[in-house]
mmCIF file of C-alpha atoms and ligand atoms in Angstrom:
data_model
loop_
_atom_site.group_PDB
_atom_site.id
_atom_site.type_symbol
_atom_site.label_atom_id
_atom_site.label_comp_id
_atom_site.label_asym_id
_atom_site.label_seq_id
_atom_site.Cartn_x
_atom_site.Cartn_y
_atom_site.Cartn_z
ATOM 1 C CA MET A 1 5.442 11.584 11.342
ATOM 2 C CA SER A 2 5.732 9.963 7.932
ATOM 3 C CA GLN A 3 3.240 10.778 5.227
ATOM 4 C CA PRO A 4 0.148 8.523 5.328
ATOM 5 C CA ILE A 5 -0.041 6.015 2.476
ATOM 6 C CA ILE A 6 -3.741 6.830 1.978
ATOM 7 C CA GLU A 7 -5.387 10.133 2.737
ATOM 8 C CA THR A 8 -8.723 11.687 1.876
ATOM 9 C CA GLN A 9 -9.443 15.396 2.271
ATOM 10 C CA HIS A 10 -13.021 16.650 2.389
ATOM 11 C CA LEU A 11 -14.123 13.802 0.161
ATOM 12 C CA TYR A 12 -17.710 13.911 -1.157
ATOM 13 C CA LYS A 13 -19.543 11.561 -3.501
ATOM 14 C CA ARG A 14 -22.972 12.318 -4.888
ATOM 15 C CA PHE A 15 -25.119 10.122 -7.096
ATOM 16 C CA GLY A 16 -27.820 12.535 -8.306
ATOM 17 C CA GLN A 17 -29.802 13.454 -5.194
ATOM 18 C CA VAL A 18 -28.019 10.860 -3.040
ATOM 19 C CA THR A 19 -24.984 11.995 -1.078
ATOM 20 C CA ALA A 20 -23.153 8.685 -0.595
ATOM 21 C CA LEU A 21 -20.092 10.224 1.089
ATOM 22 C CA GLU A 22 -19.931 13.491 2.972
ATOM 23 C CA ASP A 23 -16.745 15.224 4.094
ATOM 24 C CA ILE A 24 -14.636 12.112 4.681
ATOM 25 C CA ASN A 25 -11.163 12.857 6.072
ATOM 26 C CA ILE A 26 -9.173 9.739 6.803
ATOM 27 C CA GLN A 27 -5.515 8.896 7.049
ATOM 28 C CA ILE A 28 -4.067 5.407 6.845
ATOM 29 C CA GLU A 29 -0.430 4.818 7.706
ATOM 30 C CA GLN A 30 1.972 2.558 5.867
ATOM 31 C CA GLY A 31 1.689 -0.991 7.230
ATOM 32 C CA GLU A 32 -1.676 -0.505 8.966
ATOM 33 C CA PHE A 33 -4.509 -3.071 8.874
ATOM 34 C CA VAL A 34 -7.721 -1.055 8.928
ATOM 35 C CA SER A 35 -11.321 -2.199 8.735
ATOM 36 C CA ILE A 36 -14.255 -0.125 7.556
ATOM 37 C CA MET A 37 -17.631 -0.914 9.072
ATOM 38 C CA GLY A 38 -21.116 0.536 8.837
ATOM 39 C CA ALA A 39 -24.687 -0.437 8.049
ATOM 40 C CA SER A 40 -25.757 -1.375 4.538
ATOM 41 C CA GLY A 41 -25.837 1.783 2.420
ATOM 42 C CA SER A 42 -23.454 3.721 4.703
ATOM 43 C CA GLY A 43 -20.982 4.265 1.857
ATOM 44 C CA LYS A 44 -18.321 1.599 2.398
ATOM 45 C CA THR A 45 -18.145 0.294 -1.163
ATOM 46 C CA THR A 46 -18.395 3.812 -2.566
ATOM 47 C CA LEU A 47 -15.400 4.801 -0.447
ATOM 48 C CA MET A 48 -13.419 1.736 -1.528
ATOM 49 C CA ASN A 49 -14.218 2.403 -5.184
ATOM 50 C CA ILE A 50 -12.905 5.942 -4.896
ATOM 51 C CA LEU A 51 -9.802 4.982 -2.898
ATOM 52 C CA THR A 52 -8.915 2.396 -5.542
ATOM 53 C CA GLY A 53 -9.586 4.663 -8.511
ATOM 54 C CA LEU A 54 -12.527 2.584 -9.783
ATOM 55 C CA ASP A 55 -14.674 5.682 -9.308
ATOM 56 C CA THR A 56 -13.976 9.391 -8.893
ATOM 57 C CA ALA A 57 -14.900 11.800 -6.117
ATOM 58 C CA SER A 58 -17.497 14.541 -6.632
ATOM 59 C CA GLU A 59 -15.405 16.844 -4.443
ATOM 60 C CA GLY A 60 -12.286 16.622 -2.336
ATOM 61 C CA LYS A 61 -9.010 14.779 -2.650
ATOM 62 C CA VAL A 62 -7.664 11.243 -2.504
ATOM 63 C CA ILE A 63 -3.924 10.866 -2.141
ATOM 64 C CA LEU A 64 -2.442 7.386 -2.365
ATOM 65 C CA ASP A 65 1.270 6.863 -1.846
ATOM 66 C CA GLY A 66 1.879 10.559 -2.440
ATOM 67 C CA VAL A 67 -0.072 10.669 -5.713
ATOM 68 C CA ASP A 68 -3.282 12.661 -6.180
ATOM 69 C CA ALA A 69 -5.385 10.432 -8.451
ATOM 70 C CA ALA A 70 -7.113 13.451 -9.995
ATOM 71 C CA GLN A 71 -3.796 14.581 -11.502
ATOM 72 C CA LEU A 72 -3.429 11.400 -13.587
ATOM 73 C CA ASP A 73 -4.855 10.782 -17.044
ATOM 74 C CA GLU A 74 -6.604 7.477 -17.830
ATOM 75 C CA THR A 75 -3.373 5.662 -18.779
ATOM 76 C CA GLY A 76 -1.576 6.991 -15.719
ATOM 77 C CA ARG A 77 -4.475 5.919 -13.518
ATOM 78 C CA GLN A 78 -4.434 2.386 -14.918
ATOM 79 C CA ARG A 79 -0.699 2.037 -14.402
ATOM 80 C CA PHE A 80 -0.980 3.517 -10.932
ATOM 81 C CA ARG A 81 -3.686 1.007 -10.018
ATOM 82 C CA ALA A 82 -1.703 -1.931 -11.393
ATOM 83 C CA GLU A 83 1.403 -0.924 -9.437
ATOM 84 C CA LYS A 84 -0.006 0.330 -6.164
ATOM 85 C CA ILE A 85 -3.236 -1.538 -5.525
ATOM 86 C CA GLY A 86 -4.348 -5.118 -5.027
ATOM 87 C CA LEU A 87 -8.113 -5.696 -5.042
ATOM 88 C CA ILE A 88 -10.096 -8.487 -3.414
ATOM 89 C CA PHE A 89 -13.880 -8.567 -3.844
ATOM 90 C CA GLN A 90 -16.756 -10.458 -2.271
ATOM 91 C CA GLN A 91 -17.754 -11.717 -5.724
ATOM 92 C CA PHE A 92 -14.496 -13.133 -6.880
ATOM 93 C CA HIS A 93 -14.513 -11.701 -10.425
ATOM 94 C CA LEU A 94 -12.341 -14.462 -11.831
ATOM 95 C CA ILE A 95 -12.423 -15.127 -15.582
ATOM 96 C CA PRO A 96 -14.356 -18.432 -15.852
ATOM 97 C CA TYR A 97 -12.567 -19.915 -18.870
ATOM 98 C CA LEU A 98 -9.057 -19.253 -17.549
ATOM 99 C CA THR A 99 -7.188 -21.456 -15.083
ATOM 100 C CA ALA A 100 -6.074 -20.203 -11.675
ATOM 101 C CA LEU A 101 -2.586 -19.626 -13.068
ATOM 102 C CA GLU A 102 -3.910 -17.755 -16.117
ATOM 103 C CA ASN A 103 -6.180 -15.593 -13.957
ATOM 104 C CA VAL A 104 -3.182 -14.538 -11.894
ATOM 105 C CA MET A 105 -1.027 -13.980 -14.981
ATOM 106 C CA LEU A 106 -3.722 -11.767 -16.495
ATOM 107 C CA ALA A 107 -3.142 -9.305 -13.645
ATOM 108 C CA GLN A 108 0.566 -9.363 -14.480
ATOM 109 C CA HIS A 109 -0.332 -8.610 -18.076
ATOM 110 C CA TYR A 110 -2.004 -5.336 -17.002
ATOM 111 C CA HIS A 111 1.218 -4.576 -15.212
ATOM 112 C CA SER A 112 3.131 -5.254 -18.475
ATOM 113 C CA VAL A 113 5.420 -7.847 -16.881
ATOM 114 C CA VAL A 114 4.583 -11.520 -17.296
ATOM 115 C CA ASP A 115 6.472 -14.008 -15.176
ATOM 116 C CA GLU A 116 4.948 -17.463 -14.783
ATOM 117 C CA ALA A 117 7.270 -18.429 -11.937
ATOM 118 C CA ALA A 118 6.139 -15.379 -9.950
ATOM 119 C CA ALA A 119 2.478 -16.262 -10.597
ATOM 120 C CA ARG A 120 3.080 -19.839 -9.413
ATOM 121 C CA ALA A 121 4.884 -18.502 -6.351
ATOM 122 C CA VAL A 122 1.929 -16.370 -5.186
ATOM 123 C CA LEU A 123 -0.459 -19.286 -5.798
ATOM 124 C CA ALA A 124 1.832 -21.406 -3.620
ATOM 125 C CA GLN A 125 1.825 -18.645 -1.007
ATOM 126 C CA VAL A 126 -1.970 -19.008 -0.708
ATOM 127 C CA GLY A 127 -1.701 -22.807 -0.598
ATOM 128 C CA LEU A 128 -2.902 -23.532 -4.152
ATOM 129 C CA GLU A 129 0.192 -24.968 -5.794
ATOM 130 C CA HIS A 130 -1.817 -28.129 -6.603
ATOM 131 C CA ARG A 131 -4.704 -26.207 -8.160
ATOM 132 C CA VAL A 132 -2.965 -23.927 -10.672
ATOM 133 C CA ASP A 133 -4.504 -25.628 -13.712
ATOM 134 C CA HIS A 134 -8.077 -25.640 -12.381
ATOM 135 C CA ARG A 135 -10.687 -23.256 -13.680
ATOM 136 C CA PRO A 136 -12.863 -21.296 -11.166
ATOM 137 C CA SER A 137 -15.798 -23.722 -11.573
ATOM 138 C CA GLN A 138 -13.457 -26.533 -10.490
ATOM 139 C CA LEU A 139 -12.486 -24.742 -7.275
ATOM 140 C CA SER A 140 -14.317 -24.283 -3.974
ATOM 141 C CA GLY A 141 -15.398 -20.800 -2.894
ATOM 142 C CA GLY A 142 -12.512 -20.543 -0.453
ATOM 143 C CA GLU A 143 -10.053 -21.652 -3.123
ATOM 144 C CA GLN A 144 -11.473 -19.122 -5.590
ATOM 145 C CA GLN A 145 -11.027 -16.373 -3.031
ATOM 146 C CA ARG A 146 -7.430 -17.483 -2.512
ATOM 147 C CA VAL A 147 -6.852 -17.224 -6.280
ATOM 148 C CA CYS A 148 -8.154 -13.660 -5.986
ATOM 149 C CA ILE A 149 -5.719 -12.960 -3.189
ATOM 150 C CA ALA A 150 -2.884 -14.396 -5.286
ATOM 151 C CA ARG A 151 -4.012 -12.186 -8.154
ATOM 152 C CA ALA A 152 -4.046 -9.153 -5.841
ATOM 153 C CA LEU A 153 -0.530 -9.983 -4.652
ATOM 154 C CA VAL A 154 1.219 -10.832 -7.877
ATOM 155 C CA ASN A 155 2.351 -7.316 -8.718
ATOM 156 C CA GLN A 156 3.566 -6.805 -5.131
ATOM 157 C CA PRO A 157 1.359 -3.758 -4.512
ATOM 158 C CA PRO A 158 1.966 -1.791 -1.301
ATOM 159 C CA VAL A 159 -1.781 -1.573 -0.548
ATOM 160 C CA ILE A 160 -4.471 -4.238 -0.611
ATOM 161 C CA PHE A 161 -8.177 -3.379 -0.554
ATOM 162 C CA ALA A 162 -10.674 -6.088 0.334
ATOM 163 C CA ASP A 163 -14.443 -5.455 0.139
ATOM 164 C CA GLU A 164 -16.212 -8.140 2.197
ATOM 165 C CA PRO A 165 -13.533 -10.696 1.277
ATOM 166 C CA THR A 166 -15.138 -13.437 3.329
ATOM 167 C CA GLY A 167 -18.765 -12.521 2.621
ATOM 168 C CA ASN A 168 -19.321 -15.601 0.453
ATOM 169 C CA LEU A 169 -17.333 -18.068 2.527
ATOM 170 C CA ASP A 170 -18.114 -20.526 5.294
ATOM 171 C CA GLU A 171 -16.463 -20.200 8.705
ATOM 172 C CA LYS A 172 -13.492 -22.411 7.917
ATOM 173 C CA ASN A 173 -12.615 -20.593 4.701
ATOM 174 C CA GLU A 174 -13.315 -17.261 6.327
ATOM 175 C CA LYS A 175 -10.622 -18.065 8.880
ATOM 176 C CA LEU A 176 -8.200 -19.217 6.169
ATOM 177 C CA VAL A 177 -8.627 -16.005 4.192
ATOM 178 C CA LEU A 178 -8.428 -13.850 7.292
ATOM 179 C CA ASP A 179 -5.246 -15.591 8.478
ATOM 180 C CA LEU A 180 -3.767 -14.974 5.043
ATOM 181 C CA LEU A 181 -4.573 -11.259 5.253
ATOM 182 C CA ILE A 182 -3.097 -11.082 8.766
ATOM 183 C CA GLU A 183 0.082 -12.741 7.506
ATOM 184 C CA LEU A 184 0.332 -10.344 4.555
ATOM 185 C CA ASN A 185 -0.062 -7.444 6.952
ATOM 186 C CA ARG A 186 2.729 -8.869 9.135
ATOM 187 C CA GLN A 187 4.901 -8.902 6.049
ATOM 188 C CA GLY A 188 4.375 -5.145 5.835
ATOM 189 C CA ARG A 189 1.444 -4.686 3.480
ATOM 190 C CA THR A 190 -1.132 -2.022 4.195
ATOM 191 C CA ILE A 191 -4.618 -3.568 4.152
ATOM 192 C CA VAL A 192 -8.002 -1.878 4.078
ATOM 193 C CA MET A 193 -10.913 -4.289 4.562
ATOM 194 C CA VAL A 194 -14.645 -3.632 4.466
ATOM 195 C CA THR A 195 -16.635 -6.000 6.649
ATOM 196 C CA HIS A 196 -20.063 -6.406 8.225
ATOM 197 C CA ASN A 197 -18.702 -8.785 10.811
ATOM 198 C CA PRO A 198 -17.582 -7.170 14.109
ATOM 199 C CA GLU A 199 -15.476 -10.249 14.883
ATOM 200 C CA LEU A 200 -13.481 -9.694 11.686
ATOM 201 C CA GLY A 201 -13.206 -5.992 12.410
ATOM 202 C CA LYS A 202 -11.589 -6.784 15.743
ATOM 203 C CA VAL A 203 -8.583 -8.523 14.188
ATOM 204 C CA THR A 204 -7.584 -5.262 12.503
ATOM 205 C CA ALA A 205 -5.655 -2.608 14.407
ATOM 206 C CA ARG A 206 -8.224 0.095 13.777
ATOM 207 C CA THR A 207 -11.851 0.226 12.690
ATOM 208 C CA ILE A 208 -13.375 3.222 10.931
ATOM 209 C CA PHE A 209 -17.165 3.444 11.242
ATOM 210 C CA LEU A 210 -19.311 5.108 8.600
ATOM 211 C CA GLN A 211 -22.941 6.124 9.097
ATOM 212 C CA HIS A 212 -25.141 7.592 6.361
ATOM 213 C CA GLY A 213 -22.049 8.488 4.319
ATOM 214 C CA LYS A 214 -20.324 10.277 7.182
ATOM 215 C CA PHE A 215 -17.413 9.382 9.396
ATOM 216 C CA LEU A 216 -19.015 8.280 12.679
ATOM 217 C CA LYS A 217 -16.049 7.253 14.844
ATOM 218 C CA GLU A 218 -12.958 5.094 14.921
ATOM 219 C CA GLU A 219 -11.819 2.483 17.402
ATOM 220 C CA ARG A 220 -8.408 1.005 18.124
ATOM 221 C CA ASN A 221 -8.613 -2.735 18.652
ATOM 222 C CA GLU A 222 -6.564 -4.725 21.151
ATOM 223 C CA ASN A 223 -4.993 -7.732 19.486
HETATM 224 N N1 LIG B 301 -24.142 4.038 -8.787
HETATM 225 C C1 LIG B 301 -24.974 4.520 -7.862
HETATM 226 N N2 LIG B 301 -26.008 5.313 -8.198
HETATM 227 C C2 LIG B 301 -26.844 5.824 -7.260
HETATM 228 N N3 LIG B 301 -26.719 5.596 -5.943
HETATM 229 C C3 LIG B 301 -25.703 4.817 -5.545
HETATM 230 C C4 LIG B 301 -24.782 4.239 -6.464
HETATM 231 N N4 LIG B 301 -23.874 3.501 -5.768
HETATM 232 C C5 LIG B 301 -24.228 3.631 -4.477
HETATM 233 N N5 LIG B 301 -25.317 4.415 -4.332
HETATM 234 C C6 LIG B 301 -25.966 4.778 -3.062
HETATM 235 O O1 LIG B 301 -24.963 5.258 -2.190
HETATM 236 C C7 LIG B 301 -25.178 4.788 -0.870
HETATM 237 C C8 LIG B 301 -23.938 4.024 -0.386
HETATM 238 O O2 LIG B 301 -23.820 2.803 -1.104
HETATM 239 P P1 LIG B 301 -22.636 1.771 -0.867
HETATM 240 O O3 LIG B 301 -22.732 0.735 -1.902
HETATM 241 O O4 LIG B 301 -21.365 2.527 -0.756
HETATM 242 O O5 LIG B 301 -23.031 1.183 0.566
HETATM 243 P P2 LIG B 301 -22.318 0.035 1.424
HETATM 244 O O6 LIG B 301 -21.971 0.649 2.750
HETATM 245 O O7 LIG B 301 -21.213 -0.577 0.656
HETATM 246 O O8 LIG B 301 -23.512 -0.990 1.629
HETATM 247 P P3 LIG B 301 -23.488 -2.623 1.717
HETATM 248 O O9 LIG B 301 -23.088 -2.924 3.122
HETATM 249 O O10 LIG B 301 -24.918 -2.971 1.457
HETATM 250 O O11 LIG B 301 -22.547 -3.145 0.686
HETATM 251 C C9 LIG B 301 -26.442 3.946 -0.911
HETATM 252 O O12 LIG B 301 -27.512 4.761 -0.500
HETATM 253 C C10 LIG B 301 -26.580 3.584 -2.379
HETATM 254 O O13 LIG B 301 -27.909 3.384 -2.729
HETATM 255 MG MG1 LIG B 302 -20.876 -2.553 -0.110
#
């Protein structure tokens, strides 16, 4: 079997007295669409933050695309994140005074390649070619989330992490964003999505359930 694109080994995270993650051992294969579910406080965001290098583990290992994040220095970690990881959040985290196009190009800047045509192309891919010069306040919630997806895609990362990507959206926009993620997965991207919504979880091939910071179970979904 090929090496998993994401793997954790005996991963622990402690915040003072709180053990947010306890002995997490997961493997995610290249091209998988995986959802992570669990009650509020079960450790989903903590796990995402560690998998994406936004936070570090207290113990154990995270290996992403063959690289052990702990072996990198700060510069190496930043480059690694820019090249390997696309991030989509529930709160969109767009820069308010920049246009959609500029927000996407800012992500290219961190990647040290700036290519306006490529930024326009990903905005077109998410259906926003007519909105490139709008600032976030001039866009609907669903449109803002699509700018975030374009921003996550622009450096062509092999893995996309989405933490409650539809948490702030109505049903119609939720479906739009979900369809976009499904399409990206069909194109070969590995996607890891945190969700509270069992209906969303079902569209992914596999759901990992956390409970009180521990791996509870996993389910394969028919779809
Ligand atoms: N920076 C922190 N300092 C202290 N405790 C923290 C910190 N971040 C998270 N925790 C604790 O770790 C546990 C897991 O939190 P986490 O945010 O990962 O949960 P979650 O599953 O994402 O919940 P939600 O569904 O509400 O987003 C919680 O008990 C939380 O209070
Ligand atoms: Mg969370």
